Amino acid sequence: MARQARALVSSKWLWDAVKAQAKVRVLDSSWYLPKMRRNAKSEFMKRHIPGAAFFDIDQCCDKTSPLDHMMPSEKSFADYVGNLGIESDTHVVVYDASDVGAFSAPRVWWMFRSFGHSAVSLLNGGLRSWELEGRTVSDKCIRPAPTEFRASLNRSWIKTYEDILDNLDTKTFQVVDARPAGRFRGLDPEPRDNTEPGHIPGSISMPFHSFLSPSGHFLPNEELQALFKRAGVDLTRPICVSCGSAVTACLVALAAHECGHPGVSVYDGGWSEWYTRAVPEHIVSEGRGKHLEEATYEANDISFVLQLQLYGDNSFVKTRSSTDVEQTQIGVDRILYLCSSSLRE
């Protein structure tokens, strides 16, 4: 059974632990959006904390899903982590090399906890702080000896599209959106193609960077608590966090954990899935939103989708729109809604 570890550790703590040869595995968990034009693995090969291994969220994921880096199965996670030399009693410390101090590493922190490994910490301030404090980096890559890791997924910490849809009526949990305010409001563009900005009805905007100081460190607990209070988030009630693809959402989950919340869930599909599947009325936006006239399908497309429904195929399909020549994956139920609406206009 993995012991409980504090969520945040300093670079001095990590430096001392490595020098003392404690059973610690350091993971560079950097990841960047394609439009950021940064290659996390290449940067790791050139510069990382000595002894660190690389954790790739695009490899340790459900590769059968059309969505980015969805949670893997217990076996897939256990195999991936075991190949990094991590055992059930290993203290894992994650970090990333983002300019803001924390970006993708909280996702890996949350993944370990979701799979039952509570001996995991985030390097507060990330590689940025490590270097600013004058600590060494390395280009030497290690190959850890494979070990056995046991994973047990806490499924209550993962929310699906259906869970979020039901919550619009039940309001069982609060939904907090970690994307920048402009994207939440629908005024600034999304970084992914074929996706307009906006937000889930009833969700609360808390941009992930608001939890970080200018130095890239998490704010003190009293300031974190004040942020949640000002946003109207009740830390005594269930919380689900979301973002574009459930990466920076986990930074909010960590902040809530620091404030004493027992376990924040994550909408794993994030806005990428919600925008694709939700009806226009469930896209709240001060900008374009999701317009029915943008999905006028040709007759053969409609016929094809209707045939799929008759045969009971509810899988994701490739569709063609007369106003959007790029292919996109949309659920059959969503396509039928748009088609029928277009026919009525």
GROMACS .gro file of C-alpha atoms in nm:
model
  345
    1MET     CA    1   0.000   0.000   0.000
    2ALA     CA    2   0.145   0.335  -0.102
    3ARG     CA    3   0.190   0.584   0.179
    4GLN     CA    4   0.034   0.928   0.170
    5ALA     CA    5   0.268   1.202   0.045
    6ARG     CA    6   0.228   1.576   0.052
    7ALA     CA    7   0.104   1.710  -0.278
    8LEU     CA    8   0.375   1.975  -0.320
    9VAL     CA    9   0.748   1.945  -0.261
   10SER     CA   10   1.020   2.207  -0.306
   11SER     CA   11   1.325   2.173  -0.524
   12LYS     CA   12   1.541   2.166  -0.209
   13TRP     CA   13   1.337   1.876  -0.070
   14LEU     CA   14   1.377   1.686  -0.396
   15TRP     CA   15   1.748   1.763  -0.418
   16ASP     CA   16   1.802   1.634  -0.064
   17ALA     CA   17   1.592   1.322  -0.129
   18VAL     CA   18   1.787   1.236  -0.444
   19LYS     CA   19   2.122   1.290  -0.266
   20ALA     CA   20   2.005   1.067   0.020
   21GLN     CA   21   1.918   0.798  -0.238
   22ALA     CA   22   1.562   0.776  -0.110
   23LYS     CA   23   1.322   0.556  -0.304
   24VAL     CA   24   1.205   0.841  -0.526
   25ARG     CA   25   1.131   0.833  -0.898
   26VAL     CA   26   1.129   1.170  -1.073
   27LEU     CA   27   0.912   1.202  -1.383
   28ASP     CA   28   0.926   1.477  -1.642
   29SER     CA   29   0.558   1.495  -1.738
   30SER     CA   30   0.579   1.779  -1.989
   31TRP     CA   31   0.318   1.804  -2.262
   32TYR     CA   32   0.222   2.087  -2.493
   33LEU     CA   33  -0.061   2.166  -2.731
   34PRO     CA   34   0.042   2.120  -3.096
   35LYS     CA   35   0.000   2.491  -3.166
   36MET     CA   36   0.259   2.570  -2.898
   37ARG     CA   37   0.519   2.410  -3.129
   38ARG     CA   38   0.718   2.253  -2.848
   39ASN     CA   39   0.828   1.891  -2.847
   40ALA     CA   40   0.826   1.773  -2.487
   41LYS     CA   41   1.021   1.450  -2.550
   42SER     CA   42   1.292   1.626  -2.750
   43GLU     CA   43   1.331   1.891  -2.481
   44PHE     CA   44   1.354   1.619  -2.217
   45MET     CA   45   1.635   1.447  -2.405
   46LYS     CA   46   1.838   1.769  -2.393
   47ARG     CA   47   1.752   1.898  -2.046
   48HIS     CA   48   1.593   1.737  -1.742
   49ILE     CA   49   1.640   1.685  -1.371
   50PRO     CA   50   1.917   1.428  -1.322
   51GLY     CA   51   1.778   1.076  -1.296
   52ALA     CA   52   1.435   1.170  -1.428
   53ALA     CA   53   1.236   0.951  -1.666
   54PHE     CA   54   0.984   1.079  -1.919
   55PHE     CA   55   0.609   1.023  -1.870
   56ASP     CA   56   0.414   1.069  -2.194
   57ILE     CA   57   0.040   1.126  -2.140
   58ASP     CA   58  -0.017   1.060  -2.511
   59GLN     CA   59   0.127   0.711  -2.468
   60CYS     CA   60  -0.014   0.622  -2.127
   61CYS     CA   61  -0.376   0.660  -2.236
   62ASP     CA   62  -0.675   0.486  -2.391
   63LYS     CA   63  -0.555   0.455  -2.750
   64THR     CA   64  -0.894   0.328  -2.867
   65SER     CA   65  -1.057   0.663  -2.793
   66PRO     CA   66  -1.084   0.934  -3.059
   67LEU     CA   67  -1.021   1.189  -2.782
   68ASP     CA   68  -0.679   1.299  -2.661
   69HIS     CA   69  -0.500   1.121  -2.372
   70MET     CA   70  -0.808   0.967  -2.212
   71MET     CA   71  -0.748   0.760  -1.897
   72PRO     CA   72  -0.594   0.418  -1.967
   73SER     CA   73  -0.709   0.089  -1.822
   74GLU     CA   74  -0.567  -0.037  -1.494
   75LYS     CA   75  -0.347  -0.287  -1.678
   76SER     CA   76  -0.218  -0.031  -1.927
   77PHE     CA   77  -0.130   0.214  -1.650
   78ALA     CA   78   0.034  -0.056  -1.438
   79ASP     CA   79   0.243  -0.181  -1.731
   80TYR     CA   80   0.350   0.169  -1.835
   81VAL     CA   81   0.442   0.275  -1.482
   82GLY     CA   82   0.613  -0.055  -1.405
   83ASN     CA   83   0.837  -0.003  -1.708
   84LEU     CA   84   0.945   0.328  -1.552
   85GLY     CA   85   1.079   0.137  -1.251
   86ILE     CA   86   0.799   0.242  -1.018
   87GLU     CA   87   0.672   0.007  -0.748
   88SER     CA   88   0.383   0.046  -0.506
   89ASP     CA   89   0.612   0.191  -0.237
   90THR     CA   90   0.797   0.434  -0.467
   91HIS     CA   91   0.756   0.804  -0.396
   92VAL     CA   92   0.685   0.961  -0.734
   93VAL     CA   93   0.767   1.328  -0.797
   94VAL     CA   94   0.632   1.481  -1.116
   95TYR     CA   95   0.719   1.809  -1.284
   96ASP     CA   96   0.699   1.979  -1.622
   97ALA     CA   97   0.908   2.232  -1.811
   98SER     CA   98   0.633   2.482  -1.885
   99ASP     CA   99   0.703   2.852  -1.864
  100VAL     CA  100   0.431   2.902  -1.601
  101GLY     CA  101   0.568   2.647  -1.351
  102ALA     CA  102   0.290   2.388  -1.378
  103PHE     CA  103   0.084   2.284  -1.679
  104SER     CA  104   0.067   1.912  -1.754
  105ALA     CA  105   0.237   1.756  -1.450
  106PRO     CA  106  -0.073   1.793  -1.227
  107ARG     CA  107  -0.251   1.559  -1.472
  108VAL     CA  108   0.003   1.285  -1.398
  109TRP     CA  109  -0.018   1.360  -1.023
  110TRP     CA  110  -0.394   1.309  -1.047
  111MET     CA  111  -0.356   0.993  -1.258
  112PHE     CA  112  -0.136   0.826  -0.997
  113ARG     CA  113  -0.381   0.914  -0.721
  114SER     CA  114  -0.675   0.793  -0.931
  115PHE     CA  115  -0.504   0.457  -0.971
  116GLY     CA  116  -0.455   0.424  -0.597
  117HIS     CA  117  -0.097   0.553  -0.561
  118SER     CA  118  -0.104   0.832  -0.304
  119ALA     CA  119   0.275   0.854  -0.269
  120VAL     CA  120   0.299   1.114  -0.544
  121SER     CA  121   0.400   1.480  -0.528
  122LEU     CA  122   0.434   1.772  -0.765
  123LEU     CA  123   0.760   1.967  -0.779
  124ASN     CA  124   0.636   2.313  -0.685
  125GLY     CA  125   0.754   2.560  -0.949
  126GLY     CA  126   0.855   2.288  -1.194
  127LEU     CA  127   1.179   2.276  -1.389
  128ARG     CA  128   1.167   2.654  -1.410
  129SER     CA  129   1.212   2.690  -1.034
  130TRP     CA  130   1.468   2.409  -1.023
  131GLU     CA  131   1.693   2.594  -1.267
  132LEU     CA  132   1.635   2.939  -1.119
  133GLU     CA  133   1.757   2.803  -0.787
  134GLY     CA  134   2.081   2.699  -0.955
  135ARG     CA  135   2.030   2.323  -0.952
  136THR     CA  136   2.184   2.112  -1.223
  137VAL     CA  137   2.012   1.958  -1.524
  138SER     CA  138   2.126   1.668  -1.738
  139ASP     CA  139   2.099   1.525  -2.088
  140LYS     CA  140   2.178   1.174  -1.969
  141CYS     CA  141   1.881   0.940  -2.012
  142ILE     CA  142   1.837   0.640  -1.787
  143ARG     CA  143   1.662   0.313  -1.860
  144PRO     CA  144   1.494   0.200  -1.535
  145ALA     CA  145   1.470  -0.170  -1.463
  146PRO     CA  146   1.106  -0.281  -1.512
  147THR     CA  147   0.915  -0.359  -1.194
  148GLU     CA  148   0.566  -0.465  -1.096
  149PHE     CA  149   0.310  -0.196  -1.022
  150ARG     CA  150  -0.047  -0.258  -0.910
  151ALA     CA  151  -0.319  -0.015  -1.013
  152SER     CA  152  -0.671   0.011  -0.877
  153LEU     CA  153  -0.881   0.279  -1.042
  154ASN     CA  154  -1.114   0.498  -0.838
  155ARG     CA  155  -1.383   0.533  -1.103
  156SER     CA  156  -1.578   0.791  -0.904
  157TRP     CA  157  -1.302   1.041  -0.984
  158ILE     CA  158  -1.369   1.021  -1.359
  159LYS     CA  159  -1.675   1.188  -1.508
  160THR     CA  160  -1.813   1.107  -1.852
  161TYR     CA  161  -2.016   1.313  -2.098
  162GLU     CA  162  -2.330   1.141  -1.969
  163ASP     CA  163  -2.241   1.229  -1.609
  164ILE     CA  164  -2.203   1.598  -1.699
  165LEU     CA  165  -2.524   1.592  -1.904
  166ASP     CA  166  -2.721   1.441  -1.613
  167ASN     CA  167  -2.569   1.695  -1.376
  168LEU     CA  168  -2.730   1.980  -1.572
  169ASP     CA  169  -3.055   1.871  -1.406
  170THR     CA  170  -2.942   1.705  -1.084
  171LYS     CA  171  -2.668   1.956  -0.993
  172THR     CA  172  -2.506   1.683  -0.785
  173PHE     CA  173  -2.161   1.835  -0.823
  174GLN     CA  174  -2.008   2.172  -0.910
  175VAL     CA  175  -1.830   2.198  -1.245
  176VAL     CA  176  -1.518   2.417  -1.251
  177ASP     CA  177  -1.359   2.510  -1.585
  178ALA     CA  178  -0.981   2.570  -1.581
  179ARG     CA  179  -0.946   2.725  -1.930
  180PRO     CA  180  -0.859   3.094  -1.968
  181ALA     CA  181  -1.156   3.326  -1.919
  182GLY     CA  182  -1.171   3.430  -2.285
  183ARG     CA  183  -1.222   3.074  -2.402
  184PHE     CA  184  -1.474   3.010  -2.124
  185ARG     CA  185  -1.676   3.314  -2.229
  186GLY     CA  186  -1.657   3.223  -2.596
  187LEU     CA  187  -1.454   3.527  -2.702
  188ASP     CA  188  -1.105   3.380  -2.755
  189PRO     CA  189  -1.039   3.090  -2.995
  190GLU     CA  190  -0.983   2.733  -2.887
  191PRO     CA  191  -0.641   2.584  -2.968
  192ARG     CA  192  -0.799   2.284  -3.143
  193ASP     CA  193  -0.949   2.285  -3.492
  194ASN     CA  194  -1.326   2.240  -3.539
  195THR     CA  195  -1.397   2.356  -3.183
  196GLU     CA  196  -1.550   2.689  -3.085
  197PRO     CA  197  -1.506   2.838  -2.736
  198GLY     CA  198  -1.776   2.859  -2.472
  199HIS     CA  199  -1.868   2.662  -2.163
  200ILE     CA  200  -2.095   2.402  -2.007
  201PRO     CA  201  -2.415   2.551  -1.860
  202GLY     CA  202  -2.376   2.626  -1.491
  203SER     CA  203  -1.999   2.577  -1.488
  204ILE     CA  204  -1.769   2.815  -1.301
  205SER     CA  205  -1.463   2.979  -1.452
  206MET     CA  206  -1.138   2.943  -1.256
  207PRO     CA  207  -0.844   2.976  -1.497
  208PHE     CA  208  -0.564   2.742  -1.396
  209HIS     CA  209  -0.297   3.013  -1.399
  210SER     CA  210  -0.484   3.208  -1.128
  211PHE     CA  211  -0.368   2.944  -0.876
  212LEU     CA  212  -0.001   3.014  -0.949
  213SER     CA  213   0.225   3.296  -0.836
  214PRO     CA  214   0.441   3.490  -1.085
  215SER     CA  215   0.726   3.256  -0.986
  216GLY     CA  216   0.526   2.952  -1.098
  217HIS     CA  217   0.461   2.822  -0.746
  218PHE     CA  218   0.117   2.741  -0.609
  219LEU     CA  219  -0.028   3.021  -0.401
  220PRO     CA  220  -0.041   2.976  -0.021
  221ASN     CA  221  -0.340   2.777   0.104
  222GLU     CA  222  -0.524   3.077   0.244
  223GLU     CA  223  -0.505   3.248  -0.096
  224LEU     CA  224  -0.622   2.931  -0.272
  225GLN     CA  225  -0.920   2.910  -0.038
  226ALA     CA  226  -1.000   3.276  -0.105
  227LEU     CA  227  -0.995   3.210  -0.481
  228PHE     CA  228  -1.250   2.929  -0.448
  229LYS     CA  229  -1.468   3.141  -0.221
  230ARG     CA  230  -1.467   3.438  -0.460
  231ALA     CA  231  -1.560   3.211  -0.748
  232GLY     CA  232  -1.853   3.070  -0.552
  233VAL     CA  233  -1.710   2.719  -0.524
  234ASP     CA  234  -1.807   2.535  -0.206
  235LEU     CA  235  -1.514   2.317  -0.099
  236THR     CA  236  -1.744   2.110   0.122
  237ARG     CA  237  -1.943   1.989  -0.180
  238PRO     CA  238  -1.846   1.755  -0.469
  239ILE     CA  239  -1.642   1.920  -0.744
  240CYS     CA  240  -1.569   1.814  -1.100
  241VAL     CA  241  -1.302   2.001  -1.295
  242SER     CA  242  -1.279   2.042  -1.671
  243CYS     CA  243  -1.066   2.212  -1.935
  244GLY     CA  244  -0.988   2.147  -2.303
  245SER     CA  245  -0.876   1.786  -2.260
  246ALA     CA  246  -0.848   1.726  -1.883
  247VAL     CA  247  -0.487   1.843  -1.842
  248THR     CA  248  -0.483   2.183  -1.672
  249ALA     CA  249  -0.810   2.089  -1.497
  250CYS     CA  250  -0.595   1.871  -1.273
  251LEU     CA  251  -0.411   2.180  -1.148
  252VAL     CA  252  -0.743   2.297  -1.002
  253ALA     CA  253  -0.792   1.949  -0.854
  254LEU     CA  254  -0.454   1.978  -0.683
  255ALA     CA  255  -0.537   2.325  -0.550
  256ALA     CA  256  -0.864   2.194  -0.403
  257HIS     CA  257  -0.673   1.901  -0.253
  258GLU     CA  258  -0.438   2.149  -0.085
  259CYS     CA  259  -0.746   2.319   0.062
  260GLY     CA  260  -0.863   1.991   0.214
  261HIS     CA  261  -1.108   1.862  -0.047
  262PRO     CA  262  -1.120   1.480  -0.020
  263GLY     CA  263  -1.125   1.403  -0.392
  264VAL     CA  264  -1.202   1.614  -0.696
  265SER     CA  265  -1.330   1.434  -1.005
  266VAL     CA  266  -1.223   1.520  -1.360
  267TYR     CA  267  -1.431   1.535  -1.678
  268ASP     CA  268  -1.192   1.330  -1.886
  269GLY     CA  269  -1.334   1.426  -2.226
  270GLY     CA  270  -1.331   1.796  -2.140
  271TRP     CA  271  -1.450   2.073  -2.366
  272SER     CA  272  -1.319   1.884  -2.670
  273GLU     CA  273  -1.581   1.616  -2.618
  274TRP     CA  274  -1.856   1.842  -2.487
  275TYR     CA  275  -1.845   2.076  -2.785
  276THR     CA  276  -1.854   1.783  -3.026
  277ARG     CA  277  -2.147   1.602  -2.866
  278ALA     CA  278  -2.362   1.868  -2.698
  279VAL     CA  279  -2.667   2.028  -2.859
  280PRO     CA  280  -2.632   2.402  -2.933
  281GLU     CA  281  -2.847   2.490  -2.631
  282HIS     CA  282  -2.581   2.334  -2.407
  283ILE     CA  283  -2.303   2.553  -2.548
  284VAL     CA  284  -2.298   2.882  -2.355
  285SER     CA  285  -2.104   3.150  -2.543
  286GLU     CA  286  -2.082   3.525  -2.583
  287GLY     CA  287  -1.930   3.463  -2.925
  288ARG     CA  288  -2.030   3.236  -3.210
  289GLY     CA  289  -2.145   2.939  -3.008
  290LYS     CA  290  -2.257   2.634  -3.201
  291HIS     CA  291  -2.480   2.736  -3.491
  292LEU     CA  292  -2.720   2.502  -3.661
  293GLU     CA  293  -2.664   2.666  -3.996
  294GLU     CA  294  -2.301   2.555  -3.985
  295ALA     CA  295  -2.410   2.192  -4.006
  296THR     CA  296  -2.622   2.171  -4.320
  297TYR     CA  297  -2.566   1.819  -4.443
  298GLU     CA  298  -2.607   1.693  -4.797
  299ALA     CA  299  -2.888   1.451  -4.867
  300ASN     CA  300  -2.659   1.151  -4.898
  301ASP     CA  301  -2.500   1.231  -4.561
  302ILE     CA  302  -2.842   1.241  -4.396
  303SER     CA  303  -2.944   0.917  -4.561
  304PHE     CA  304  -2.622   0.751  -4.447
  305VAL     CA  305  -2.673   0.858  -4.087
  306LEU     CA  306  -3.037   0.749  -4.084
  307GLN     CA  307  -2.932   0.408  -4.211
  308LEU     CA  308  -2.680   0.384  -3.929
  309GLN     CA  309  -2.954   0.460  -3.678
  310LEU     CA  310  -3.179   0.194  -3.828
  311TYR     CA  311  -2.901  -0.061  -3.785
  312GLY     CA  312  -2.840   0.056  -3.429
  313ASP     CA  313  -2.487   0.181  -3.486
  314ASN     CA  314  -2.421   0.454  -3.228
  315SER     CA  315  -2.046   0.461  -3.279
  316PHE     CA  316  -1.857   0.770  -3.386
  317VAL     CA  317  -1.859   0.811  -3.765
  318LYS     CA  318  -1.686   1.025  -4.023
  319THR     CA  319  -1.930   1.279  -4.168
  320ARG     CA  320  -1.914   1.536  -4.443
  321SER     CA  321  -2.062   1.884  -4.417
  322SER     CA  322  -2.118   2.117  -4.712
  323THR     CA  323  -1.980   2.407  -4.508
  324ASP     CA  324  -1.691   2.218  -4.350
  325VAL     CA  325  -1.479   2.015  -4.584
  326GLU     CA  326  -1.264   1.879  -4.303
  327GLN     CA  327  -1.373   1.547  -4.150
  328THR     CA  328  -1.471   1.538  -3.789
  329GLN     CA  329  -1.601   1.267  -3.556
  330ILE     CA  330  -1.948   1.332  -3.424
  331GLY     CA  331  -2.189   1.097  -3.249
  332VAL     CA  332  -2.484   0.974  -3.453
  333ASP     CA  333  -2.735   1.119  -3.209
  334ARG     CA  334  -2.576   1.461  -3.249
  335ILE     CA  335  -2.577   1.437  -3.630
  336LEU     CA  336  -2.943   1.339  -3.638
  337TYR     CA  337  -3.028   1.639  -3.422
  338LEU     CA  338  -2.849   1.874  -3.658
  339CYS     CA  339  -2.990   1.709  -3.969
  340SER     CA  340  -3.348   1.724  -3.849
  341SER     CA  341  -3.303   2.086  -3.741
  342SER     CA  342  -3.156   2.179  -4.079
  343LEU     CA  343  -3.447   2.013  -4.260
  344ARG     CA  344  -3.698   2.214  -4.057
  345GLU     CA  345  -3.534   2.548  -4.144
   0.00000   0.00000   0.00000
